[in-house]
Amino acid sequence: MKKLLAVLLFMLPALCVMGQAGTPGEVALIIRRGDPVSCRYTLSARGTMPVKESGTALLCGGKYRISGPALDTFSDGVTVWTVDRAAREVYISGAGESLASRLEEYLGFVSDFNYDGRNLSCTLRSDDGSVDLDFSATDISFTSPPEDGAFVFDVSSLDSSWVVTDLR
């Protein structure tokens, strides 16, 4: 779910440009440019296993920080730290293929698109129509680039009650 959320959030700059009558070429340019963007988000999956999540996000190129009610996810584009505050656990993994490099693949699944300059909503539909994901972003702000430390989680600051699992 977090990976899908990251994909949707990375689509924000591109979707905002589409809402301003952007062409596919302009969308691709915005994606590659990696403009910094922050927002509040809500993601709801409809179907047999409904899920709803909300939180805040900060994105810049292939880097991101997503904060939800239970998990915080940080990525500097190379490493991903998933922090479960309640369980006092951190999972560290490789970032793998850049989500930003695959965004254009997802644009074809977007429907019911609405954007008013500060708020965005859309639905992502699977190829077979079995899953609908309703996504909204509010308070969208194109910001100045944050410091790189905003996308890194420092495990050395944790006390011994935390469990850190490095899966790299």
CSV table of N, CA and C in Angstrom, one decimal:
chain,number,residue,atom,x,y,z
A,1,MET,N,0.8,-1.2,0.0
A,1,MET,CA,0.0,0.0,0.0
A,1,MET,C,0.9,1.3,0.0
A,2,LYS,N,2.0,1.2,0.8
A,2,LYS,CA,2.8,2.4,0.8
A,2,LYS,C,3.5,2.7,-0.5
A,3,LYS,N,3.9,1.6,-1.2
A,3,LYS,CA,4.5,1.8,-2.5
A,3,LYS,C,3.5,2.5,-3.5
A,4,LEU,N,2.2,2.0,-3.5
A,4,LEU,CA,1.2,2.6,-4.3
A,4,LEU,C,1.0,4.0,-4.0
A,5,LEU,N,1.0,4.3,-2.7
A,5,LEU,CA,0.8,5.7,-2.2
A,5,LEU,C,1.9,6.6,-2.7
A,6,ALA,N,3.1,6.0,-2.6
A,6,ALA,CA,4.3,6.8,-3.1
A,6,ALA,C,4.2,7.1,-4.6
A,7,VAL,N,3.7,6.1,-5.4
A,7,VAL,CA,3.5,6.3,-6.8
A,7,VAL,C,2.5,7.4,-7.0
A,8,LEU,N,1.3,7.4,-6.3
A,8,LEU,CA,0.3,8.4,-6.5
A,8,LEU,C,0.8,9.8,-6.1
A,9,LEU,N,1.6,9.9,-5.0
A,9,LEU,CA,2.1,11.1,-4.6
A,9,LEU,C,3.2,11.7,-5.6
A,10,PHE,N,4.0,10.8,-6.1
A,10,PHE,CA,4.9,11.2,-7.2
A,10,PHE,C,4.2,11.7,-8.4
A,11,MET,N,3.0,11.3,-8.6
A,11,MET,CA,2.2,11.7,-9.8
A,11,MET,C,1.7,13.2,-9.6
A,12,LEU,N,1.7,13.7,-8.4
A,12,LEU,CA,1.1,15.0,-8.1
A,12,LEU,C,1.6,16.1,-9.1
A,13,PRO,N,2.9,16.3,-9.2
A,13,PRO,CA,3.3,17.4,-10.1
A,13,PRO,C,2.8,17.2,-11.5
A,14,ALA,N,2.8,15.9,-12.0
A,14,ALA,CA,2.4,15.6,-13.4
A,14,ALA,C,0.9,15.8,-13.4
A,15,LEU,N,0.1,15.4,-12.5
A,15,LEU,CA,-1.3,15.5,-12.5
A,15,LEU,C,-1.7,17.0,-12.4
A,16,CYS,N,-1.0,17.8,-11.6
A,16,CYS,CA,-1.3,19.2,-11.6
A,16,CYS,C,-1.1,19.9,-12.9
A,17,VAL,N,-0.1,19.5,-13.6
A,17,VAL,CA,0.2,20.0,-14.9
A,17,VAL,C,-1.0,19.6,-15.9
A,18,MET,N,-1.4,18.3,-15.8
A,18,MET,CA,-2.5,17.9,-16.6
A,18,MET,C,-3.7,18.7,-16.4
A,19,GLY,N,-4.0,19.1,-15.1
A,19,GLY,CA,-5.1,19.9,-14.8
A,19,GLY,C,-5.1,21.3,-15.3
A,20,GLN,N,-3.9,21.7,-15.7
A,20,GLN,CA,-3.7,23.0,-16.3
A,20,GLN,C,-3.5,22.9,-17.8
A,21,ALA,N,-4.2,21.8,-18.4
A,21,ALA,CA,-4.2,21.6,-19.8
A,21,ALA,C,-2.8,21.3,-20.3
A,22,GLY,N,-2.1,20.5,-19.6
A,22,GLY,CA,-0.7,20.1,-20.0
A,22,GLY,C,-0.8,19.0,-21.0
A,23,THR,N,0.2,18.9,-21.9
A,23,THR,CA,0.3,17.9,-22.9
A,23,THR,C,1.1,16.7,-22.3
A,24,PRO,N,1.0,15.5,-22.8
A,24,PRO,CA,1.8,14.4,-22.3
A,24,PRO,C,3.3,14.8,-22.3
A,25,GLY,N,3.8,15.6,-23.2
A,25,GLY,CA,5.2,16.0,-23.2
A,25,GLY,C,5.5,16.9,-22.0
A,26,GLU,N,4.6,17.8,-21.7
A,26,GLU,CA,4.8,18.7,-20.5
A,26,GLU,C,4.7,17.9,-19.3
A,27,VAL,N,3.8,16.9,-19.2
A,27,VAL,CA,3.7,16.0,-18.0
A,27,VAL,C,5.0,15.3,-17.8
A,28,ALA,N,5.6,14.7,-18.9
A,28,ALA,CA,6.9,14.0,-18.8
A,28,ALA,C,8.0,14.9,-18.3
A,29,LEU,N,8.0,16.1,-18.8
A,29,LEU,CA,9.0,17.1,-18.4
A,29,LEU,C,8.9,17.4,-16.9
A,30,ILE,N,7.7,17.6,-16.4
A,30,ILE,CA,7.5,17.9,-15.0
A,30,ILE,C,8.0,16.7,-14.1
A,31,ILE,N,7.6,15.5,-14.6
A,31,ILE,CA,8.1,14.3,-13.8
A,31,ILE,C,9.6,14.2,-13.8
A,32,ARG,N,10.2,14.4,-14.9
A,32,ARG,CA,11.7,14.3,-14.9
A,32,ARG,C,12.3,15.4,-14.1
A,33,ARG,N,11.7,16.6,-14.2
A,33,ARG,CA,12.3,17.8,-13.5
A,33,ARG,C,12.3,17.6,-12.0
A,34,GLY,N,11.3,16.9,-11.4
A,34,GLY,CA,11.3,16.6,-10.0
A,34,GLY,C,11.0,17.8,-9.1
A,35,ASP,N,10.1,18.7,-9.5
A,35,ASP,CA,9.7,19.8,-8.7
A,35,ASP,C,9.3,19.4,-7.3
A,36,PRO,N,9.8,20.1,-6.3
A,36,PRO,CA,9.4,19.8,-4.9
A,36,PRO,C,8.0,20.1,-4.7
A,37,VAL,N,7.3,19.2,-4.0
A,37,VAL,CA,5.8,19.4,-3.7
A,37,VAL,C,5.5,18.9,-2.4
A,38,SER,N,4.6,19.6,-1.6
A,38,SER,CA,4.1,19.0,-0.4
A,38,SER,C,2.6,19.1,-0.4
A,39,CYS,N,2.0,18.2,0.4
A,39,CYS,CA,0.5,18.2,0.5
A,39,CYS,C,0.1,17.3,1.6
A,40,ARG,N,-1.2,17.4,1.8
A,40,ARG,CA,-2.0,16.4,2.7
A,40,ARG,C,-2.6,15.5,1.7
A,41,TYR,N,-2.8,14.2,2.1
A,41,TYR,CA,-3.3,13.2,1.1
A,41,TYR,C,-4.3,12.3,1.8
A,42,THR,N,-5.2,11.7,1.0
A,42,THR,CA,-6.1,10.7,1.5
A,42,THR,C,-6.2,9.7,0.3
A,43,LEU,N,-6.1,8.4,0.7
A,43,LEU,CA,-6.1,7.3,-0.3
A,43,LEU,C,-7.2,6.3,0.2
A,44,SER,N,-8.1,5.9,-0.6
A,44,SER,CA,-9.1,5.0,-0.2
A,44,SER,C,-9.2,3.9,-1.3
A,45,ALA,N,-9.1,2.6,-0.9
A,45,ALA,CA,-9.3,1.5,-1.8
A,45,ALA,C,-10.7,1.0,-1.7
A,46,ARG,N,-11.4,0.9,-2.8
A,46,ARG,CA,-12.7,0.3,-2.7
A,46,ARG,C,-12.7,-1.1,-3.3
A,47,GLY,N,-13.5,-2.0,-2.7
A,47,GLY,CA,-13.6,-3.4,-3.2
A,47,GLY,C,-13.8,-4.3,-2.0
A,48,THR,N,-13.3,-5.5,-2.1
A,48,THR,CA,-13.5,-6.5,-1.0
A,48,THR,C,-12.7,-6.2,0.2
A,49,MET,N,-11.6,-5.5,0.1
A,49,MET,CA,-10.8,-5.1,1.3
A,49,MET,C,-10.6,-3.6,1.3
A,50,PRO,N,-11.6,-2.9,1.7
A,50,PRO,CA,-11.5,-1.4,1.7
A,50,PRO,C,-10.4,-1.0,2.7
A,51,VAL,N,-9.7,0.0,2.3
A,51,VAL,CA,-8.6,0.6,3.1
A,51,VAL,C,-8.7,2.1,2.9
A,52,LYS,N,-8.4,2.8,4.0
A,52,LYS,CA,-8.3,4.3,3.9
A,52,LYS,C,-7.2,4.7,4.7
A,53,GLU,N,-6.4,5.7,4.2
A,53,GLU,CA,-5.2,6.2,4.8
A,53,GLU,C,-5.1,7.7,4.5
A,54,SER,N,-4.6,8.4,5.4
A,54,SER,CA,-4.4,9.9,5.2
A,54,SER,C,-3.1,10.3,5.9
A,55,GLY,N,-2.6,11.4,5.5
A,55,GLY,CA,-1.3,11.9,6.1
A,55,GLY,C,-0.8,13.1,5.3
A,56,THR,N,0.5,13.3,5.4
A,56,THR,CA,1.2,14.4,4.7
A,56,THR,C,2.3,13.8,3.9
A,57,ALA,N,2.7,14.5,2.9
A,57,ALA,CA,3.8,14.1,2.0
A,57,ALA,C,4.7,15.2,1.6
A,58,LEU,N,6.0,15.0,1.4
A,58,LEU,CA,6.9,15.9,0.9
A,58,LEU,C,7.7,15.1,-0.2
A,59,LEU,N,7.8,15.6,-1.4
A,59,LEU,CA,8.4,14.9,-2.5
A,59,LEU,C,9.4,15.8,-3.2
A,60,CYS,N,10.5,15.3,-3.7
A,60,CYS,CA,11.4,16.1,-4.5
A,60,CYS,C,12.2,15.1,-5.4
A,61,GLY,N,11.9,15.1,-6.6
A,61,GLY,CA,12.6,14.1,-7.5
A,61,GLY,C,12.3,12.7,-7.1
A,62,GLY,N,13.4,11.9,-6.9
A,62,GLY,CA,13.2,10.5,-6.4
A,62,GLY,C,13.2,10.4,-4.9
A,63,LYS,N,13.1,11.5,-4.2
A,63,LYS,CA,13.2,11.5,-2.7
A,63,LYS,C,11.8,11.8,-2.2
A,64,TYR,N,11.4,11.2,-1.0
A,64,TYR,CA,10.1,11.5,-0.5
A,64,TYR,C,10.1,11.2,1.0
A,65,ARG,N,9.1,11.8,1.7
A,65,ARG,CA,8.8,11.6,3.1
A,65,ARG,C,7.3,11.6,3.2
A,66,ILE,N,6.8,10.4,3.6
A,66,ILE,CA,5.3,10.2,3.7
A,66,ILE,C,5.0,9.9,5.1
A,67,SER,N,4.1,10.7,5.8
A,67,SER,CA,3.8,10.5,7.2
A,67,SER,C,2.3,10.2,7.2
A,68,GLY,N,2.0,9.0,7.8
A,68,GLY,CA,0.6,8.6,7.9
A,68,GLY,C,0.3,8.4,9.4
A,69,PRO,N,-0.9,7.8,9.7
A,69,PRO,CA,-1.3,7.7,11.1
A,69,PRO,C,-0.4,6.6,11.9
A,70,ALA,N,0.1,5.6,11.2
A,70,ALA,CA,0.9,4.6,11.9
A,70,ALA,C,2.3,4.5,11.4
A,71,LEU,N,2.5,4.8,10.1
A,71,LEU,CA,3.9,4.7,9.6
A,71,LEU,C,4.4,6.0,9.0
A,72,ASP,N,5.7,6.1,9.1
A,72,ASP,CA,6.4,7.2,8.4
A,72,ASP,C,7.4,6.5,7.4
A,73,THR,N,7.4,7.0,6.2
A,73,THR,CA,8.3,6.4,5.2
A,73,THR,C,9.2,7.5,4.7
A,74,PHE,N,10.5,7.2,4.7
A,74,PHE,CA,11.5,8.2,4.2
A,74,PHE,C,12.3,7.5,3.1
A,75,SER,N,12.6,8.2,2.0
A,75,SER,CA,13.5,7.7,1.0
A,75,SER,C,14.4,8.8,0.4
A,76,ASP,N,15.7,8.5,0.4
A,76,ASP,CA,16.6,9.4,-0.2
A,76,ASP,C,16.9,9.1,-1.7
A,77,GLY,N,16.1,8.2,-2.2
A,77,GLY,CA,16.3,7.7,-3.6
A,77,GLY,C,17.1,6.5,-3.7
A,78,VAL,N,17.8,6.1,-2.7
A,78,VAL,CA,18.7,4.9,-2.6
A,78,VAL,C,18.2,4.0,-1.6
A,79,THR,N,17.8,4.5,-0.4
A,79,THR,CA,17.4,3.7,0.7
A,79,THR,C,16.0,4.1,1.2
A,80,VAL,N,15.2,3.2,1.6
A,80,VAL,CA,13.9,3.5,2.2
A,80,VAL,C,13.8,3.0,3.6
A,81,TRP,N,13.4,4.0,4.5
A,81,TRP,CA,13.2,3.7,5.9
A,81,TRP,C,11.7,3.7,6.2
A,82,THR,N,11.2,2.6,6.7
A,82,THR,CA,9.8,2.5,7.1
A,82,THR,C,9.7,2.5,8.6
A,83,VAL,N,9.1,3.5,9.2
A,83,VAL,CA,9.2,3.6,10.7
A,83,VAL,C,7.8,3.4,11.2
A,84,ASP,N,7.6,2.4,12.1
A,84,ASP,CA,6.4,2.1,12.8
A,84,ASP,C,6.6,2.6,14.2
A,85,ARG,N,6.0,3.7,14.5
A,85,ARG,CA,6.2,4.3,15.8
A,85,ARG,C,5.6,3.5,16.9
A,86,ALA,N,4.4,3.0,16.7
A,86,ALA,CA,3.7,2.3,17.8
A,86,ALA,C,4.5,1.0,18.1
A,87,ALA,N,4.9,0.3,17.1
A,87,ALA,CA,5.7,-1.0,17.4
A,87,ALA,C,7.1,-0.7,17.7
A,88,ARG,N,7.6,0.5,17.5
A,88,ARG,CA,9.0,0.9,17.7
A,88,ARG,C,9.9,0.0,16.9
A,89,GLU,N,9.6,0.0,15.6
A,89,GLU,CA,10.4,-0.8,14.6
A,89,GLU,C,10.7,0.1,13.4
A,90,VAL,N,11.9,-0.2,12.8
A,90,VAL,CA,12.3,0.5,11.6
A,90,VAL,C,12.7,-0.6,10.6
A,91,TYR,N,12.2,-0.6,9.4
A,91,TYR,CA,12.7,-1.5,8.3
A,91,TYR,C,13.4,-0.6,7.3
A,92,ILE,N,14.6,-1.1,7.0
A,92,ILE,CA,15.4,-0.4,6.0
A,92,ILE,C,15.6,-1.3,4.8
A,93,SER,N,15.3,-0.8,3.6
A,93,SER,CA,15.4,-1.5,2.4
A,93,SER,C,16.0,-0.6,1.3
A,94,GLY,N,16.4,-1.3,0.2
A,94,GLY,CA,16.8,-0.5,-1.0
A,94,GLY,C,15.6,0.1,-1.7
A,95,ALA,N,15.9,1.2,-2.3
A,95,ALA,CA,14.8,1.9,-3.0
A,95,ALA,C,14.4,1.2,-4.3
A,96,GLY,N,15.3,0.4,-4.9
A,96,GLY,CA,14.9,-0.2,-6.1
A,96,GLY,C,14.8,0.8,-7.3
A,97,GLU,N,14.0,0.4,-8.3
A,97,GLU,CA,13.8,1.3,-9.4
A,97,GLU,C,13.1,2.5,-9.0
A,98,SER,N,13.5,3.6,-9.5
A,98,SER,CA,12.9,4.9,-9.1
A,98,SER,C,11.4,5.0,-9.5
A,99,LEU,N,10.6,5.3,-8.6
A,99,LEU,CA,9.2,5.4,-8.9
A,99,LEU,C,8.9,6.6,-9.9
A,100,ALA,N,9.7,7.6,-9.7
A,100,ALA,CA,9.6,8.8,-10.6
A,100,ALA,C,9.8,8.3,-12.1
A,101,SER,N,10.7,7.4,-12.3
A,101,SER,CA,11.0,6.9,-13.7
A,101,SER,C,9.9,6.1,-14.3
A,102,ARG,N,8.9,5.6,-13.5
A,102,ARG,CA,7.8,4.8,-14.0
A,102,ARG,C,6.5,5.5,-14.0
A,103,LEU,N,6.4,6.8,-13.6
A,103,LEU,CA,5.1,7.5,-13.5
A,103,LEU,C,4.3,7.5,-14.7
A,104,GLU,N,5.0,7.7,-15.9
A,104,GLU,CA,4.2,7.8,-17.1
A,104,GLU,C,3.4,6.5,-17.4
A,105,GLU,N,3.8,5.4,-16.9
A,105,GLU,CA,3.0,4.2,-17.0
A,105,GLU,C,1.7,4.3,-16.3
A,106,TYR,N,1.6,5.0,-15.2
A,106,TYR,CA,0.4,5.1,-14.4
A,106,TYR,C,-0.6,6.1,-14.9
A,107,LEU,N,-0.2,7.1,-15.7
A,107,LEU,CA,-1.1,8.2,-16.1
A,107,LEU,C,-2.3,7.7,-16.8
A,108,GLY,N,-2.2,6.6,-17.6
A,108,GLY,CA,-3.3,6.0,-18.3
A,108,GLY,C,-4.4,5.4,-17.4
A,109,PHE,N,-4.1,5.2,-16.2
A,109,PHE,CA,-5.1,4.6,-15.3
A,109,PHE,C,-5.9,5.7,-14.5
A,110,VAL,N,-5.6,6.9,-14.7
A,110,VAL,CA,-6.2,8.0,-14.0
A,110,VAL,C,-7.5,8.4,-14.6
A,111,SER,N,-8.6,8.5,-13.8
A,111,SER,CA,-9.9,9.0,-14.3
A,111,SER,C,-10.5,9.9,-13.3
A,112,ASP,N,-11.6,10.5,-13.6
A,112,ASP,CA,-12.3,11.4,-12.7
A,112,ASP,C,-11.4,12.4,-12.1
A,113,PHE,N,-10.6,13.0,-12.9
A,113,PHE,CA,-9.6,14.0,-12.5
A,113,PHE,C,-10.1,15.4,-12.3
A,114,ASN,N,-9.8,15.9,-11.1
A,114,ASN,CA,-10.2,17.3,-10.8
A,114,ASN,C,-9.1,18.0,-10.1
A,115,TYR,N,-8.8,19.2,-10.5
A,115,TYR,CA,-7.7,20.0,-9.9
A,115,TYR,C,-8.1,21.5,-10.0
A,116,ASP,N,-8.0,22.2,-8.8
A,116,ASP,CA,-8.4,23.6,-8.8
A,116,ASP,C,-7.2,24.5,-8.4
A,117,GLY,N,-6.0,24.0,-8.5
A,117,GLY,CA,-4.8,24.8,-8.2
A,117,GLY,C,-4.2,24.6,-6.8
A,118,ARG,N,-5.0,24.1,-5.9
A,118,ARG,CA,-4.5,23.8,-4.5
A,118,ARG,C,-4.9,22.4,-4.1
A,119,ASN,N,-6.0,21.8,-4.7
A,119,ASN,CA,-6.5,20.5,-4.4
A,119,ASN,C,-6.7,19.7,-5.6
A,120,LEU,N,-6.5,18.4,-5.4
A,120,LEU,CA,-6.6,17.5,-6.5
A,120,LEU,C,-7.3,16.2,-6.1
A,121,SER,N,-8.1,15.7,-7.0
A,121,SER,CA,-8.7,14.4,-6.7
A,121,SER,C,-8.8,13.6,-8.0
A,122,CYS,N,-8.7,12.3,-7.9
A,122,CYS,CA,-8.7,11.4,-9.0
A,122,CYS,C,-9.0,10.0,-8.6
A,123,THR,N,-9.3,9.1,-9.5
A,123,THR,CA,-9.5,7.7,-9.3
A,123,THR,C,-8.5,7.0,-10.2
A,124,LEU,N,-7.8,5.9,-9.6
A,124,LEU,CA,-7.0,5.0,-10.4
A,124,LEU,C,-7.8,3.7,-10.5
A,125,ARG,N,-7.9,3.3,-11.7
A,125,ARG,CA,-8.6,2.0,-12.0
A,125,ARG,C,-7.6,1.0,-12.5
A,126,SER,N,-7.7,-0.2,-12.0
A,126,SER,CA,-6.8,-1.3,-12.5
A,126,SER,C,-7.3,-1.7,-13.9
A,127,ASP,N,-6.4,-2.4,-14.6
A,127,ASP,CA,-6.7,-2.8,-16.0
A,127,ASP,C,-8.0,-3.6,-16.1
A,128,ASP,N,-8.2,-4.5,-15.1
A,128,ASP,CA,-9.3,-5.4,-15.2
A,128,ASP,C,-10.5,-4.8,-14.5
A,129,GLY,N,-10.4,-3.6,-13.9
A,129,GLY,CA,-11.5,-2.9,-13.3
A,129,GLY,C,-11.8,-3.5,-11.9
A,130,SER,N,-11.0,-4.3,-11.3
A,130,SER,CA,-11.3,-5.0,-10.0
A,130,SER,C,-11.0,-4.1,-8.9
A,131,VAL,N,-10.1,-3.1,-9.0
A,131,VAL,CA,-9.7,-2.2,-7.9
A,131,VAL,C,-9.9,-0.7,-8.3
A,132,ASP,N,-10.5,0.0,-7.5
A,132,ASP,CA,-10.6,1.5,-7.6
A,132,ASP,C,-9.9,2.1,-6.4
A,133,LEU,N,-9.0,3.0,-6.7
A,133,LEU,CA,-8.4,3.8,-5.6
A,133,LEU,C,-8.7,5.2,-5.8
A,134,ASP,N,-9.4,5.8,-4.8
A,134,ASP,CA,-9.7,7.2,-4.8
A,134,ASP,C,-8.6,7.9,-4.1
A,135,PHE,N,-8.0,8.9,-4.7
A,135,PHE,CA,-6.9,9.7,-4.2
A,135,PHE,C,-7.2,11.1,-4.2
A,136,SER,N,-6.9,11.8,-3.1
A,136,SER,CA,-7.1,13.3,-3.0
A,136,SER,C,-5.8,13.9,-2.4
A,137,ALA,N,-5.5,15.0,-2.8
A,137,ALA,CA,-4.4,15.8,-2.2
A,137,ALA,C,-4.9,17.2,-2.0
A,138,THR,N,-4.7,17.7,-0.8
A,138,THR,CA,-5.1,19.0,-0.5
A,138,THR,C,-3.9,19.9,-0.1
A,139,ASP,N,-4.1,21.2,-0.1
A,139,ASP,CA,-3.0,22.1,0.3
A,139,ASP,C,-1.7,21.8,-0.5
A,140,ILE,N,-1.9,21.5,-1.8
A,140,ILE,CA,-0.7,21.3,-2.6
A,140,ILE,C,0.1,22.5,-2.7
A,141,SER,N,1.4,22.4,-2.5
A,141,SER,CA,2.3,23.5,-2.5
A,141,SER,C,3.6,23.1,-3.2
A,142,PHE,N,3.9,23.9,-4.2
A,142,PHE,CA,5.2,23.7,-4.9
A,142,PHE,C,6.2,24.5,-4.0
A,143,THR,N,7.2,23.9,-3.4
A,143,THR,CA,8.0,24.5,-2.4
A,143,THR,C,9.5,24.6,-3.0
A,144,SER,N,10.3,25.3,-2.2
A,144,SER,CA,11.7,25.3,-2.5
A,144,SER,C,12.3,23.9,-2.1
A,145,PRO,N,13.3,23.5,-2.7
A,145,PRO,CA,13.9,22.2,-2.4
A,145,PRO,C,14.3,22.1,-0.9
A,146,PRO,N,13.8,21.1,-0.2
A,146,PRO,CA,14.2,20.9,1.2
A,146,PRO,C,15.7,20.3,1.3
A,147,GLU,N,16.2,20.4,2.4
A,147,GLU,CA,17.6,19.9,2.7
A,147,GLU,C,17.5,18.3,2.5
A,148,ASP,N,18.6,17.7,2.1
A,148,ASP,CA,18.6,16.3,1.9
A,148,ASP,C,18.2,15.5,3.1
A,149,GLY,N,18.6,16.0,4.3
A,149,GLY,CA,18.3,15.4,5.5
A,149,GLY,C,16.8,15.1,5.8
A,150,ALA,N,15.9,15.8,5.1
A,150,ALA,CA,14.5,15.7,5.2
A,150,ALA,C,14.0,14.3,4.7
A,151,PHE,N,14.8,13.6,4.0
A,151,PHE,CA,14.4,12.3,3.4
A,151,PHE,C,15.2,11.1,3.9
A,152,VAL,N,15.9,11.4,5.1
A,152,VAL,CA,16.7,10.3,5.7
A,152,VAL,C,16.2,10.1,7.1
A,153,PHE,N,16.1,8.9,7.6
A,153,PHE,CA,15.8,8.6,9.0
A,153,PHE,C,17.0,8.2,9.7
A,154,ASP,N,17.4,8.8,10.7
A,154,ASP,CA,18.6,8.6,11.5
A,154,ASP,C,18.4,7.5,12.6
A,155,VAL,N,18.7,6.3,12.3
A,155,VAL,CA,18.5,5.2,13.3
A,155,VAL,C,19.4,5.3,14.5
A,156,SER,N,20.5,6.0,14.3
A,156,SER,CA,21.5,6.1,15.4
A,156,SER,C,20.9,6.9,16.6
A,157,SER,N,19.8,7.7,16.3
A,157,SER,CA,19.2,8.4,17.4
A,157,SER,C,18.2,7.6,18.2
A,158,LEU,N,18.0,6.4,17.9
A,158,LEU,CA,17.0,5.6,18.6
A,158,LEU,C,17.6,4.9,19.8
A,159,ASP,N,16.8,4.7,20.8
A,159,ASP,CA,17.2,4.0,22.0
A,159,ASP,C,17.1,2.5,21.8
A,160,SER,N,17.6,1.7,22.8
A,160,SER,CA,17.6,0.3,22.6
A,160,SER,C,16.3,-0.4,22.6
A,161,SER,N,15.2,0.3,22.8
A,161,SER,CA,13.9,-0.4,22.8
A,161,SER,C,13.4,-0.5,21.4
A,162,TRP,N,14.0,0.1,20.4
A,162,TRP,CA,13.6,0.0,19.0
A,162,TRP,C,14.3,-1.2,18.3
A,163,VAL,N,13.5,-1.8,17.4
A,163,VAL,CA,14.1,-2.9,16.6
A,163,VAL,C,14.3,-2.4,15.2
A,164,VAL,N,15.6,-2.5,14.7
A,164,VAL,CA,15.9,-2.0,13.4
A,164,VAL,C,16.3,-3.2,12.6
A,165,THR,N,15.5,-3.4,11.5
A,165,THR,CA,15.8,-4.6,10.6
A,165,THR,C,16.3,-4.0,9.2
A,166,ASP,N,17.5,-4.3,8.9
A,166,ASP,CA,18.1,-3.9,7.6
A,166,ASP,C,18.0,-5.0,6.6
A,167,LEU,N,17.1,-4.7,5.6
A,167,LEU,CA,16.9,-5.7,4.5
A,167,LEU,C,17.6,-5.5,3.2
A,168,ARG,N,18.6,-4.6,3.3
A,168,ARG,CA,19.4,-4.3,2.1
A,168,ARG,C,20.3,-5.4,1.7
